XYZ file of C-alpha atoms in Angstrom:
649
model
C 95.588 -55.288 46.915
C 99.415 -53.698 47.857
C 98.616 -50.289 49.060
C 100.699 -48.775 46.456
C 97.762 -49.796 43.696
C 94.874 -48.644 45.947
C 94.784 -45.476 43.424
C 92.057 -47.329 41.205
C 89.646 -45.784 43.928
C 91.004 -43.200 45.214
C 88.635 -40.169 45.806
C 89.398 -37.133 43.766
C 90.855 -34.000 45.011
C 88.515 -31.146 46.211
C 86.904 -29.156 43.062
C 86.510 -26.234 44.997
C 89.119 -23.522 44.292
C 91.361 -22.353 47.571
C 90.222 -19.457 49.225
C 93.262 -17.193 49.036
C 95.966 -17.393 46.747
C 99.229 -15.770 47.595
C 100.658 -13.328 44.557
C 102.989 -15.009 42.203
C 106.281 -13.911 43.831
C 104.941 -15.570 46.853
C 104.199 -18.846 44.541
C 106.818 -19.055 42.905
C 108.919 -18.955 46.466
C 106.682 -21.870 47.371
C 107.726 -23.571 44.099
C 111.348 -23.560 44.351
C 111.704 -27.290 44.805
C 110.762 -27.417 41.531
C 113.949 -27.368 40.256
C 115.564 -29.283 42.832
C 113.726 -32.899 41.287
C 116.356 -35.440 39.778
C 114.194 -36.733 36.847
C 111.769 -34.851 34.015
C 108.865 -37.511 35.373
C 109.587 -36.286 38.923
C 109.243 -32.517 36.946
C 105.788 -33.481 35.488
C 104.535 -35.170 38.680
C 105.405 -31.996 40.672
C 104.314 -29.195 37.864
C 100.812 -31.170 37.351
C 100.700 -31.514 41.339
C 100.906 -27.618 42.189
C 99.317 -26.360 39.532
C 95.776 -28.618 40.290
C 96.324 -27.465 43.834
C 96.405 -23.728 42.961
C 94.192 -23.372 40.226
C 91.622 -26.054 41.578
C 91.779 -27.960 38.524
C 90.124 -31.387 39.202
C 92.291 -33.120 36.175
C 95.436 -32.594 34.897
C 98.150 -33.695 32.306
C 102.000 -32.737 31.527
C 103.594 -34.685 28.555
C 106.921 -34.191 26.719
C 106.908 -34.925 22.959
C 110.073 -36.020 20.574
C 110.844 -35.134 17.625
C 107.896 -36.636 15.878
C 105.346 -35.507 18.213
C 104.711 -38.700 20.016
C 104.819 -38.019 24.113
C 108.280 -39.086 25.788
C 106.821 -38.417 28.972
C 103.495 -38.350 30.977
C 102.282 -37.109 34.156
C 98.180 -37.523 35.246
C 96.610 -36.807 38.017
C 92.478 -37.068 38.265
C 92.425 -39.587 35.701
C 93.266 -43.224 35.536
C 96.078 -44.304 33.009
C 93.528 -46.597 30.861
C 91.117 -43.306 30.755
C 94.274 -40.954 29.453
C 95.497 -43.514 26.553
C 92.174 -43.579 25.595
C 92.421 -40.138 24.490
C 91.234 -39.746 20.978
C 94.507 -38.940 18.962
C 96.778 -40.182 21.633
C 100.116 -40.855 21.201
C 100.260 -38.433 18.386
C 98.111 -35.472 19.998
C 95.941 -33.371 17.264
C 93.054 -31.363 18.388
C 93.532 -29.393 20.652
C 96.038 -31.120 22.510
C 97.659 -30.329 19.118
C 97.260 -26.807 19.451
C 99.246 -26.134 22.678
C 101.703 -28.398 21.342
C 101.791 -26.075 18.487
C 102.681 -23.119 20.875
C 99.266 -21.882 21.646
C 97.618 -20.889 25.063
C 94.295 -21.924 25.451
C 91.584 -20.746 28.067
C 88.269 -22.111 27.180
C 85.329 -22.251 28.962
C 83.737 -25.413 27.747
C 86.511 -27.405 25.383
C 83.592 -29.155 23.605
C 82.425 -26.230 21.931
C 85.474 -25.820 20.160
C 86.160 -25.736 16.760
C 89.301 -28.149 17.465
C 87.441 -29.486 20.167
C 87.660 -33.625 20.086
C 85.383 -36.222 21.463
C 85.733 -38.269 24.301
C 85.104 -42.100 24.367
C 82.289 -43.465 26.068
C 82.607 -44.103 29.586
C 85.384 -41.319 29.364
C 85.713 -38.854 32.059
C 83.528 -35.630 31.016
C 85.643 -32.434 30.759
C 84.387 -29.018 30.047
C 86.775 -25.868 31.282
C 90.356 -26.405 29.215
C 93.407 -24.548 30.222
C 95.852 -25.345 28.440
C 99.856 -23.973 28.016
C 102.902 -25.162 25.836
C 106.141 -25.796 27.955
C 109.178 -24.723 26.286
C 112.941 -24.255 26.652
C 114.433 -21.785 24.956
C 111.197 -20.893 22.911
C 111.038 -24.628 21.769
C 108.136 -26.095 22.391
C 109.469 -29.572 24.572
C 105.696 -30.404 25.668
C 101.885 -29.155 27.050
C 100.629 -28.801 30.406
C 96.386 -29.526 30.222
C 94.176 -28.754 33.427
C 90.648 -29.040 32.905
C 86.985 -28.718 35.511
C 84.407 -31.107 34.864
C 80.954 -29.605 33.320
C 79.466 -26.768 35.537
C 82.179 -27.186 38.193
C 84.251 -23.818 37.385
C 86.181 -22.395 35.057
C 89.842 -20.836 34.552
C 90.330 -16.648 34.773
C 93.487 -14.531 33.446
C 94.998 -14.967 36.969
C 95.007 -19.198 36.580
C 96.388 -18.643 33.163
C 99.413 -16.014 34.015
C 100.066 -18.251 37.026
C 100.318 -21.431 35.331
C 102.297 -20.054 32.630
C 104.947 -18.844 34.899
C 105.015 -22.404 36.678
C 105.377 -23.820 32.697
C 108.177 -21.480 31.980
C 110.103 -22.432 35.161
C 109.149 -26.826 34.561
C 110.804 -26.021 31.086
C 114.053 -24.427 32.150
C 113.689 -27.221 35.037
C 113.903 -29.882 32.403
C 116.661 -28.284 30.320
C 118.875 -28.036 33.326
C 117.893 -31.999 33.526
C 118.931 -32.471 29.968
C 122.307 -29.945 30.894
C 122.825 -32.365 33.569
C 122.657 -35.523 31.958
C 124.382 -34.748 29.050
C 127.139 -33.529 31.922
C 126.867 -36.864 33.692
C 127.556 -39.246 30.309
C 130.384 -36.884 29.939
C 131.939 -37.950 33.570
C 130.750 -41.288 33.159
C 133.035 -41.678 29.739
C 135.704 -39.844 31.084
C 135.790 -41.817 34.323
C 135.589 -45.268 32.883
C 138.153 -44.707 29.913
C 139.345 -48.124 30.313
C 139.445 -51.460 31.716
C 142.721 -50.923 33.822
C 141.378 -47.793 35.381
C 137.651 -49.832 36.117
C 139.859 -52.838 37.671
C 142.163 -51.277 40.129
C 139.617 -48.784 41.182
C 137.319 -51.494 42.472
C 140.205 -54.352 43.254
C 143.205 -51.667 45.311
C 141.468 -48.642 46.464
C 142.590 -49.538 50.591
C 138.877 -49.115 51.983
C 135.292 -47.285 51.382
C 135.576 -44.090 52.982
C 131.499 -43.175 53.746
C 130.109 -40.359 51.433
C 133.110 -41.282 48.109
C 130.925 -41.955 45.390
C 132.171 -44.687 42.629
C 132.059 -41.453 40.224
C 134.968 -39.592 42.573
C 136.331 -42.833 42.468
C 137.020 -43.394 39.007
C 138.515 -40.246 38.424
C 140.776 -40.342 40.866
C 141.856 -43.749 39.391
C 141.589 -41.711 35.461
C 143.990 -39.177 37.112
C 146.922 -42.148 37.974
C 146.693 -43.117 34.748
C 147.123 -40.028 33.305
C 149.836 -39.213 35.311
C 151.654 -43.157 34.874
C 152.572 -43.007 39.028
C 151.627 -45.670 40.797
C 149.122 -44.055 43.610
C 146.896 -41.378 43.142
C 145.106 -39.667 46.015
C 142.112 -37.431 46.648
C 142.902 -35.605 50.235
C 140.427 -32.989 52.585
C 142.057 -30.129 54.095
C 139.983 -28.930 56.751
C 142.642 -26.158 58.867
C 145.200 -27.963 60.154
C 143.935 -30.993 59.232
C 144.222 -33.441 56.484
C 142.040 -36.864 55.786
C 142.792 -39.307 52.803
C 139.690 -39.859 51.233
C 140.015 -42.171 48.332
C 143.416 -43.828 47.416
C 143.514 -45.994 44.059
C 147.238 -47.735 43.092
C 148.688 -50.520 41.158
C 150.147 -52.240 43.762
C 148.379 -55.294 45.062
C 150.617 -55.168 48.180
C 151.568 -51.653 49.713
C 154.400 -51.865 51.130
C 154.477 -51.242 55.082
C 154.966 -47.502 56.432
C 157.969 -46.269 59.198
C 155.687 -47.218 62.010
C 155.942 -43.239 62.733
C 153.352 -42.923 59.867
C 151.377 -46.414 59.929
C 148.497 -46.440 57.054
C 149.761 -43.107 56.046
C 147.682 -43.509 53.024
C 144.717 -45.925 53.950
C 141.418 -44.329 53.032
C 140.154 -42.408 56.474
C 143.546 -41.704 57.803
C 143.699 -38.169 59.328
C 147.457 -36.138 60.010
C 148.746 -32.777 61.126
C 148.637 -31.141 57.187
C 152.570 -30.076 57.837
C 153.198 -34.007 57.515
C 152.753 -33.972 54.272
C 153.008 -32.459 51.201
C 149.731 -31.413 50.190
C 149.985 -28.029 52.164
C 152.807 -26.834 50.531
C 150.682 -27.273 47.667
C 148.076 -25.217 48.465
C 150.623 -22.395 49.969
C 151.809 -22.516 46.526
C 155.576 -23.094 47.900
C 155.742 -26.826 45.897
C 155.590 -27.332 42.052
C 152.316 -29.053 40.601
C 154.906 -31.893 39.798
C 158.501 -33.096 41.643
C 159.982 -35.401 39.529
C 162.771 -35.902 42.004
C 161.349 -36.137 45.385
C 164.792 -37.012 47.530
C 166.690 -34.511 45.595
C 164.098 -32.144 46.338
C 165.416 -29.897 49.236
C 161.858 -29.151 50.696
C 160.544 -32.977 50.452
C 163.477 -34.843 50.294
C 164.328 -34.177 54.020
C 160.398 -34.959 55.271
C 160.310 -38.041 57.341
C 156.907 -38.823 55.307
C 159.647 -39.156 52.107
C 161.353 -42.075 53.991
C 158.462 -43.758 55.497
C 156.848 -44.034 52.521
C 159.834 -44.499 50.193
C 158.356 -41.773 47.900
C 160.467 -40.694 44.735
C 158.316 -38.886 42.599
C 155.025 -36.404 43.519
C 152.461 -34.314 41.512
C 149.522 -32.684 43.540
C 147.125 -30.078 42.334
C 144.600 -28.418 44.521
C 140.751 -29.558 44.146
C 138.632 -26.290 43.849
C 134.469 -26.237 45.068
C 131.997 -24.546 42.637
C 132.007 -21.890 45.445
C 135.616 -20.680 45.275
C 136.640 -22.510 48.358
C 139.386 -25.856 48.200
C 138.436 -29.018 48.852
C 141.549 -30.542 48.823
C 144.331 -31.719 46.810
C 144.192 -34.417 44.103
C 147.697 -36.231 44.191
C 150.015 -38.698 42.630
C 152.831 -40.635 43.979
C 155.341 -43.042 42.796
C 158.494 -44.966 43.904
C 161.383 -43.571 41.924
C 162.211 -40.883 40.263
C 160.118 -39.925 37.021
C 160.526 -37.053 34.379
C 158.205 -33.907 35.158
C 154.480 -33.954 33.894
C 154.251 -32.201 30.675
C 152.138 -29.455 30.067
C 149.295 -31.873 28.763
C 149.199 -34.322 31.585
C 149.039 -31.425 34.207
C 146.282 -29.693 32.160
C 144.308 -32.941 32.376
C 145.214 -33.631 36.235
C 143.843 -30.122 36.613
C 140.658 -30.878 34.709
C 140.043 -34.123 36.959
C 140.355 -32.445 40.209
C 137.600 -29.193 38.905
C 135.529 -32.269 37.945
C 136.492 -34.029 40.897
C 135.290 -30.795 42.993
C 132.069 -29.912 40.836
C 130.805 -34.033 41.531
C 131.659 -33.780 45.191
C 129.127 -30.158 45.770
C 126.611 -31.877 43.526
C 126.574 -34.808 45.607
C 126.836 -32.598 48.978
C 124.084 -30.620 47.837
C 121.793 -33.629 46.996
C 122.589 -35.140 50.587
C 121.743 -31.949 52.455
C 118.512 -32.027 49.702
C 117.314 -35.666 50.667
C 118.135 -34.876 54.370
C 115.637 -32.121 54.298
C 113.168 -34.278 52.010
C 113.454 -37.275 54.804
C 112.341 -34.444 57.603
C 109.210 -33.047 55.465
C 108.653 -36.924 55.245
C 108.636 -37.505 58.806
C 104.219 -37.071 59.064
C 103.987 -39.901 56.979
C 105.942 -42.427 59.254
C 104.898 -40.636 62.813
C 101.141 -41.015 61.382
C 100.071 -37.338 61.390
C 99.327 -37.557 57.298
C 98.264 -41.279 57.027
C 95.130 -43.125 58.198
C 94.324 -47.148 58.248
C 91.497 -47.731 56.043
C 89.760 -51.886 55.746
C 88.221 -53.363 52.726
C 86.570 -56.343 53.432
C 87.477 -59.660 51.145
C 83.689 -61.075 50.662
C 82.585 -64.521 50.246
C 80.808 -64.632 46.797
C 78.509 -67.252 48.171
C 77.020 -66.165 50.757
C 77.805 -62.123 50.602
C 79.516 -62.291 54.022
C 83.111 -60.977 54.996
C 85.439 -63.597 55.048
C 88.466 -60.906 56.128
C 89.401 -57.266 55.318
C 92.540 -55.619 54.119
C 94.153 -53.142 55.583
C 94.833 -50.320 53.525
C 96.991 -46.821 54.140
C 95.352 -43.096 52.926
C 97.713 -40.593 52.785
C 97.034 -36.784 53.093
C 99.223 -33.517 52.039
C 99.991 -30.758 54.284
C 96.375 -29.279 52.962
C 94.918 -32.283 54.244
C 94.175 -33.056 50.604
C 94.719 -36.757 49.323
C 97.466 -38.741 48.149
C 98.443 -41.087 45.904
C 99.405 -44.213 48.048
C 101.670 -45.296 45.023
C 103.272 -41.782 45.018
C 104.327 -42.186 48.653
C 106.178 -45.210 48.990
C 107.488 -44.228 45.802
C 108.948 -40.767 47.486
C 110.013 -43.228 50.674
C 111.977 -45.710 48.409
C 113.796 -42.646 46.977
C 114.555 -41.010 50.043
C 115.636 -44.362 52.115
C 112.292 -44.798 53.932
C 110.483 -47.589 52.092
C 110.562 -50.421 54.472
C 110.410 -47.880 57.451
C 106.956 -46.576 56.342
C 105.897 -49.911 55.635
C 106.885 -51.047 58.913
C 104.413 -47.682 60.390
C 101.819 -48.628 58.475
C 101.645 -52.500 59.371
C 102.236 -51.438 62.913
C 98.969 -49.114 62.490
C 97.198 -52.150 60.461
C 98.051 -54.734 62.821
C 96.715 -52.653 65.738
C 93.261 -53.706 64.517
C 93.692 -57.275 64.147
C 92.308 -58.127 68.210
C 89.326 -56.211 67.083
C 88.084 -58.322 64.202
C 84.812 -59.934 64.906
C 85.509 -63.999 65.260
C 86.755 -66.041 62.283
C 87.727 -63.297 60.361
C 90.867 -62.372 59.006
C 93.415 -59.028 58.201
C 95.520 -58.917 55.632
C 98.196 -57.352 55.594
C 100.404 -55.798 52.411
C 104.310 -55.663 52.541
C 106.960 -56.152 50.279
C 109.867 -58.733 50.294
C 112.221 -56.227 50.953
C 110.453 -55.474 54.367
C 109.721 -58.895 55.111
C 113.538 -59.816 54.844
C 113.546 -57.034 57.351
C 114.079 -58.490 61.265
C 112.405 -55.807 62.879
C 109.257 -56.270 60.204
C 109.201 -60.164 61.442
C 109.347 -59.474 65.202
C 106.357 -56.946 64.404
C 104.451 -60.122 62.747
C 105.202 -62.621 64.584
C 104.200 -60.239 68.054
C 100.760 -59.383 66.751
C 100.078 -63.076 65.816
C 101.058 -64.087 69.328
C 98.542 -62.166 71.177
C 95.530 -62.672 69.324
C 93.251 -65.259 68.627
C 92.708 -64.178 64.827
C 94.280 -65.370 61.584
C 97.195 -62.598 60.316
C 97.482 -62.947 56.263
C 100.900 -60.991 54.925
C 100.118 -59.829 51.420
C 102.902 -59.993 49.045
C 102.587 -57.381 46.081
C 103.591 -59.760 43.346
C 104.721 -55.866 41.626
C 108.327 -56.376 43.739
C 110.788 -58.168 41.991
C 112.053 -60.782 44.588
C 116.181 -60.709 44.938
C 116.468 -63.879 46.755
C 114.502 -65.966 46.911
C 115.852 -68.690 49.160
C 116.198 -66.051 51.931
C 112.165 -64.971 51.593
C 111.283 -68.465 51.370
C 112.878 -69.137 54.937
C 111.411 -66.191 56.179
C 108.002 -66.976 55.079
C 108.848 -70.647 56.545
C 109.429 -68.856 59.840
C 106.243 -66.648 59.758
C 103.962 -69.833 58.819
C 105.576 -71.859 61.629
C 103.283 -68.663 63.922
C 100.510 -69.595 62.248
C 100.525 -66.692 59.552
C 99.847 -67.457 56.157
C 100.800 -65.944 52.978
C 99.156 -63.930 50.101
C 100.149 -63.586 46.235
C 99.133 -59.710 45.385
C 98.132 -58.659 41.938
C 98.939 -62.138 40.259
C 99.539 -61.861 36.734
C 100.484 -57.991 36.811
C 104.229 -57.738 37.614
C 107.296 -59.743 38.151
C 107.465 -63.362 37.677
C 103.899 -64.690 38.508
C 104.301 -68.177 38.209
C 107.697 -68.248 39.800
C 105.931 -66.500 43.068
C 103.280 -69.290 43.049
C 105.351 -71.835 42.600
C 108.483 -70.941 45.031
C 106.361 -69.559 47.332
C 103.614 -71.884 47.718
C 100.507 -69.120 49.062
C 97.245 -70.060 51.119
C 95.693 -67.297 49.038
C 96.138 -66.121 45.174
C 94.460 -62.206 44.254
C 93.696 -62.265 40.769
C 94.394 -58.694 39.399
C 92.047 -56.362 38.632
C 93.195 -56.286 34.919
C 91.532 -59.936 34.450
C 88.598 -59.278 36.795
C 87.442 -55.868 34.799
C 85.007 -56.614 31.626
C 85.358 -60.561 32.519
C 81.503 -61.139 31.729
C 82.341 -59.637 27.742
C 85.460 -60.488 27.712
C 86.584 -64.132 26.948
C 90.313 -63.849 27.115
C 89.884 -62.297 30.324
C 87.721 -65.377 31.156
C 90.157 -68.208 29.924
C 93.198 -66.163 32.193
C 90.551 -66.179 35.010
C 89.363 -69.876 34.339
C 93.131 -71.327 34.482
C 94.692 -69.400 37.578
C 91.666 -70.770 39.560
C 92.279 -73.873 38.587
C 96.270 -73.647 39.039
C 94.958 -72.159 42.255
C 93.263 -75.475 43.458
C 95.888 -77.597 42.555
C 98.412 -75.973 44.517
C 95.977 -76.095 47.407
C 95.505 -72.701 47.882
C 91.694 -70.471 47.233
C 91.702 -67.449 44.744
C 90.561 -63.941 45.835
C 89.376 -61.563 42.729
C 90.367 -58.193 42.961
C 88.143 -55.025 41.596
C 85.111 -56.495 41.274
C 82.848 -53.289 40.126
C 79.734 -55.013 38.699
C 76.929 -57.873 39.558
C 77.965 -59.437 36.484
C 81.675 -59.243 36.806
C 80.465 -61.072 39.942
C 78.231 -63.153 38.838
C 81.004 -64.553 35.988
C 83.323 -64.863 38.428
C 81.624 -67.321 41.051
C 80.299 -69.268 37.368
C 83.667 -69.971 37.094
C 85.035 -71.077 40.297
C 85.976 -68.371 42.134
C 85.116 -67.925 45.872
C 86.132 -64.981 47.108
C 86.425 -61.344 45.730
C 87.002 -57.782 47.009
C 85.775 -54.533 45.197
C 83.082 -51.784 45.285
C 80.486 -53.610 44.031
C 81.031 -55.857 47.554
C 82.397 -53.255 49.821
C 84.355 -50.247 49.462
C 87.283 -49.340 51.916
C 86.392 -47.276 54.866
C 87.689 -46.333 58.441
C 87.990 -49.864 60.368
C 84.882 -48.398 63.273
C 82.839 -48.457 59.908
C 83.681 -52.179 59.487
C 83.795 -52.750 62.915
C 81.222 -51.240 64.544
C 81.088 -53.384 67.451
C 84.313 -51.586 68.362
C 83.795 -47.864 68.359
C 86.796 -47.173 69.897
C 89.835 -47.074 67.709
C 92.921 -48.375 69.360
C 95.848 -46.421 70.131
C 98.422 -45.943 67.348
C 102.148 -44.763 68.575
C 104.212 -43.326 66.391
C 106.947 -45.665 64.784
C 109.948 -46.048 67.567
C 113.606 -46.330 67.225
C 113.391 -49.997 68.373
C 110.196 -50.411 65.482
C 112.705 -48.739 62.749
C 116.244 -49.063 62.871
C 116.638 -45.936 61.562
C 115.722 -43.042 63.111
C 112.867 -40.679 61.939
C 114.107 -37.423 60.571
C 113.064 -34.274 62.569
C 109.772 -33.448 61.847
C 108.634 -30.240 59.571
C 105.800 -28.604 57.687
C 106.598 -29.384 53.952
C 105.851 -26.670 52.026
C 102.866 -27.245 49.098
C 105.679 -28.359 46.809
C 106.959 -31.010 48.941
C 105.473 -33.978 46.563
C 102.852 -34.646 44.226
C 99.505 -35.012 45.170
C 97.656 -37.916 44.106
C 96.084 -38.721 41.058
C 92.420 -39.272 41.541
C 90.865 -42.120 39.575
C 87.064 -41.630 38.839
């Protein structure tokens, strides 16, 4: 099981309603990252995240809903996905689900009672307290926010509702801005790719890759050559005295060679005095947006920069921040003379460089914003918010462990739970993923000496951390100094790049005597390719195929085959999620071995596995030499940092 999908189980958050709540000002300081999420789901996540946490709601549900009603977007927490879609009425809510899509706010005490109340399926979650609150944007209703307390576990006062509905209001003008945004972004993106010619020479003659030039700045500093027809265009940074050549694009395949008093004059990264060139005088206002005649020019035309780099025509325009402050200067250069820029070509050189200046503070600000996301992160890698938990893999036969899994909890600054998925989600977003699977291995494979004999740990991690040399020299290490058989567990979720390059790897890792894993087979990417190019000692059925399998006889023919493919290719089958004796009892009728679930054993802190070693051993945070990259500097997130978990029952 990949600790990202360990959520099936995961305990619920607490019921019981924080002590002290702060007044709304207060909240809604704590909420401000709200608006700073990149993507509606990332809105929903968040908005469905805080309000649970300060309301004490033990489920809730944000959706957005098109044009016809149907949901466009879903965020859950306290629920498992299979338990929301079967939702009576879902995807086209009615009911009362209906109701707040409708506009109305709804504060009941016990949902079932009401007139528009709706039945839940068997098995289904019971629900009693409903809040419930439309989110709009601009009084359009763009979707519903549901929170909801089991029967007899609390209900929802005017304070819960006024609170909530001020965290709606802000998620809606949150996800307008997203739409504003987008809408801006297709905009740039048509603007900066307004042809094949401007596409080609941006990628094929820009002279280098300056760090922090996006392909978007890119592009429209190649857009702005071609609207002004000179052969080199150039985006400069005027810091005081100082000027830097950020991104160059040109037509010509071979620059000719500088006066070696100005070598690479114009290569991407080059830094002068700014009275060397022209760009000052443009920003002094004492040069014309456009020279057509440089040499005849009595300002330029004597500049040893003229000569050196045979320039005979110029057009520069300053590149203004959001702020009111100047960038820089977006320029143009060509080799002879040229007739002036009209009126229309300098209006649009003007409009590339705002645009140029607006997409250079949107990316600055999201830098600083993932820089200070990577240092609320930093718990979760130094192992202040995470804990190793084991589930042991059972032989069906005899009832005995044959190995356990290591498996990661996570905690929020509240020291409430965490979706595992959630959190290597967040680290893959902020740069982090194989870093914090490299911390938690290193915490995992801690444990492995103090396995009782012939038993195994397995180990999850994906290919992109296994192609990863510092990951290897963690596995190979541990497998070294210990007696016990190390299992790597490949999530078969992870879409494998190259394949070649894992298979070596793997090779490498088997030659130590550690053997290999299939994850979730049948769930994700390319099963059969993973079981074929891979060739695994062990293959985990998913869940998906083990649930129902005693009723269900398609999930018994998938079952039946894959344990047979399983044997030919040498390798035994583990079933995941087995819940019931007779999911159990199906399971070993048809061939299989080995399974791991609740109704065996349920994950717990290793000394509960291990009792024979009380004493849990020593877990340092991750180090430089561990990780590459270097953990941010550690702070204390505030509530809104990331969503909470969802909380399967």
């Amino acid at each position: 099981m990949h600790p990202t999908d360990d959520a099936h189980h995961a305990p619920g958050p607490a019921s019981t309603r924080p002590p002290e709540r702060g007044d709304l000002v207060a909240v809604l300081d704590e909420v401000a990252a709200l608006g700073q999420e990149r993507t509606k789901q990332g809105v929903l996540e968040r908005l469905v995240d805080l309000t649970r946490a300060l309301t004490g709601a033990r489920f809730g549900i944000a959706l957005l809903t098109g044009p016809d009603g149907r949901p466009t977007a879903m965020a859950h927490q306290g629920m498992t996905t299979a338990q929301v879609t079967a939702m009576p009425r879902l995807p086209r809510p009615l009911g009362l689900l209906g109701l707040v899509l409708a506009g109305q706010t709804l504060r009941l005490e016990d949902l079932r009672s009401h007139g528009e109340g709706v039945g839940l399926p068997p098995g289904h979650t019971p629900m009693a307290a409903l809040l419930g609150t439309p989110l709009t944007h601009h009084e359009d209703v763009i979707g519903g926010l549901y929170l909801s307390h089991p029967p007899g576990r609390g209900h929802f006062d005017a304070r819960d509702q006024a609170l909530v509905a001020a965290l709606a209001l802000h998620a809606g003008a949150c996800l307008g801005a997203l739409r504003a945004a987008r809408q801006s972004h297709e905009l740039l993106t048509a603007m900066a790719t307004s042809g094949h010619d401007v596409a080609h020479h941006t990628d094929a003659h820009h002279t280098g890759a300056h760090p922090g030039i996006s392909p978007v700045v890119r592009r429209l500093v190649a857009a702005a050559r071609t609207t002004v027809g000179l052969q080199t265009t150039a985006l400069t940074r005027i810091q005081g005295s100082t000027q830097t050549f950020v991104a160059v694009d040109t037509t010509d395949a071979t620059p000719r060679t500088p006066h070696a008093a100005h070598p690479g004059m114009l290569a991407e990264g080059t830094t002068i005095d700014v009275t060397q060139g022209y760009c000052g005088l443009v920003l002094d206002h004492t040069l014309p947006a456009t020279v057509p005649d440089v040499r005849a020019h009595p300002l330029l035309g004597p500049m040893p920069v003229t000569d050196a780099l045979g320039v005979g025509a110029y057009c520069g325009v300053p590149v203004p921040l959001p702020d009111g402050s100047t960038y820089g200067t977006l320029c143009g250069l060509g080799p002879d003379p040229t007739e002036p820029l009209s009126s229309t070509q300098l209006g649009a050189l003007t409009a590339l460089a705002e645009l140029i200046g607006a997409q250079i503070a949107r990316e600055n600000h999201h830098r600083a914003d993932q820089r200070n996301q990577q240092q609320a992160f930093a718990p979760y890698l130094d192992g202040r918010r995470r804990a190793t938990v084991l589930q042991p893999i059972v032989d069906l036969a005899t009832g005995a462990p044959a190995g356990y899994e290591a498996l990661t909890r996570f905690t929020d600054p509240a020291g409430a739970p965490r979706r595992p998925d959630l959190v290597f989600a967040e680290a893959g977003r902020l740069g982090l993923g194989v870093q914090l699977e490299q911390a938690t291995a290193a915490a995992a494979l801690s444990w492995l000496p103090h396995l009782p004999p012939g038993r195994y740990l397995s180990v999850n991690l994906s290919a992109q951390a296994l192609l990863h040399p510092a990951t290897r020299d963690q596995l190979t290490t541990a497998a070294t100094q210990t007696t016990h058989q190390l299992v790597v567990e490949l999530t078969e979720h992870d879409h494998v790049e190259d394949y070649p390059a894992l298979v070596r790897v793997l090779d490498e890792l088997r030659a130590r005597g550690i053997r290999l894993a299939i994850d979730d087979t049948g769930a994700g990417y390319a099963s059969l390719q993973h079981l074929t190019r891979l060739h695994p000692d062990i293959v985990k059925l998913d869940l998906t195929f083990v649930r129902d399998i005693d009723t269900d006889p398609a999930r018994r023919a998938i079952a039946r085959a894959l344990i047979g493919l399983t044997t030919e290719i040498g390798a035994h089958l583990v079933a995941e999620g087995i819940e019931t004796p007779a999911e159990r009892n199906t399971l070993t009728q048809l061939g299989a071995t080995h399974g791991q679930g609740y109704h065996l054993a349920r994950p717990a802190p290793p000394t509960d596995h291990l009792p024979q070693h009380p004493t849990p051993p020593r877990q340092r945070p991750a180090t430089e030499d561990q990780h590459p990259t270097t953990p941010p500097t550690t702070t204390t997130p505030a509530l809104t940092n990331r969503p909470a978990p969802s909380a399967p029952t």
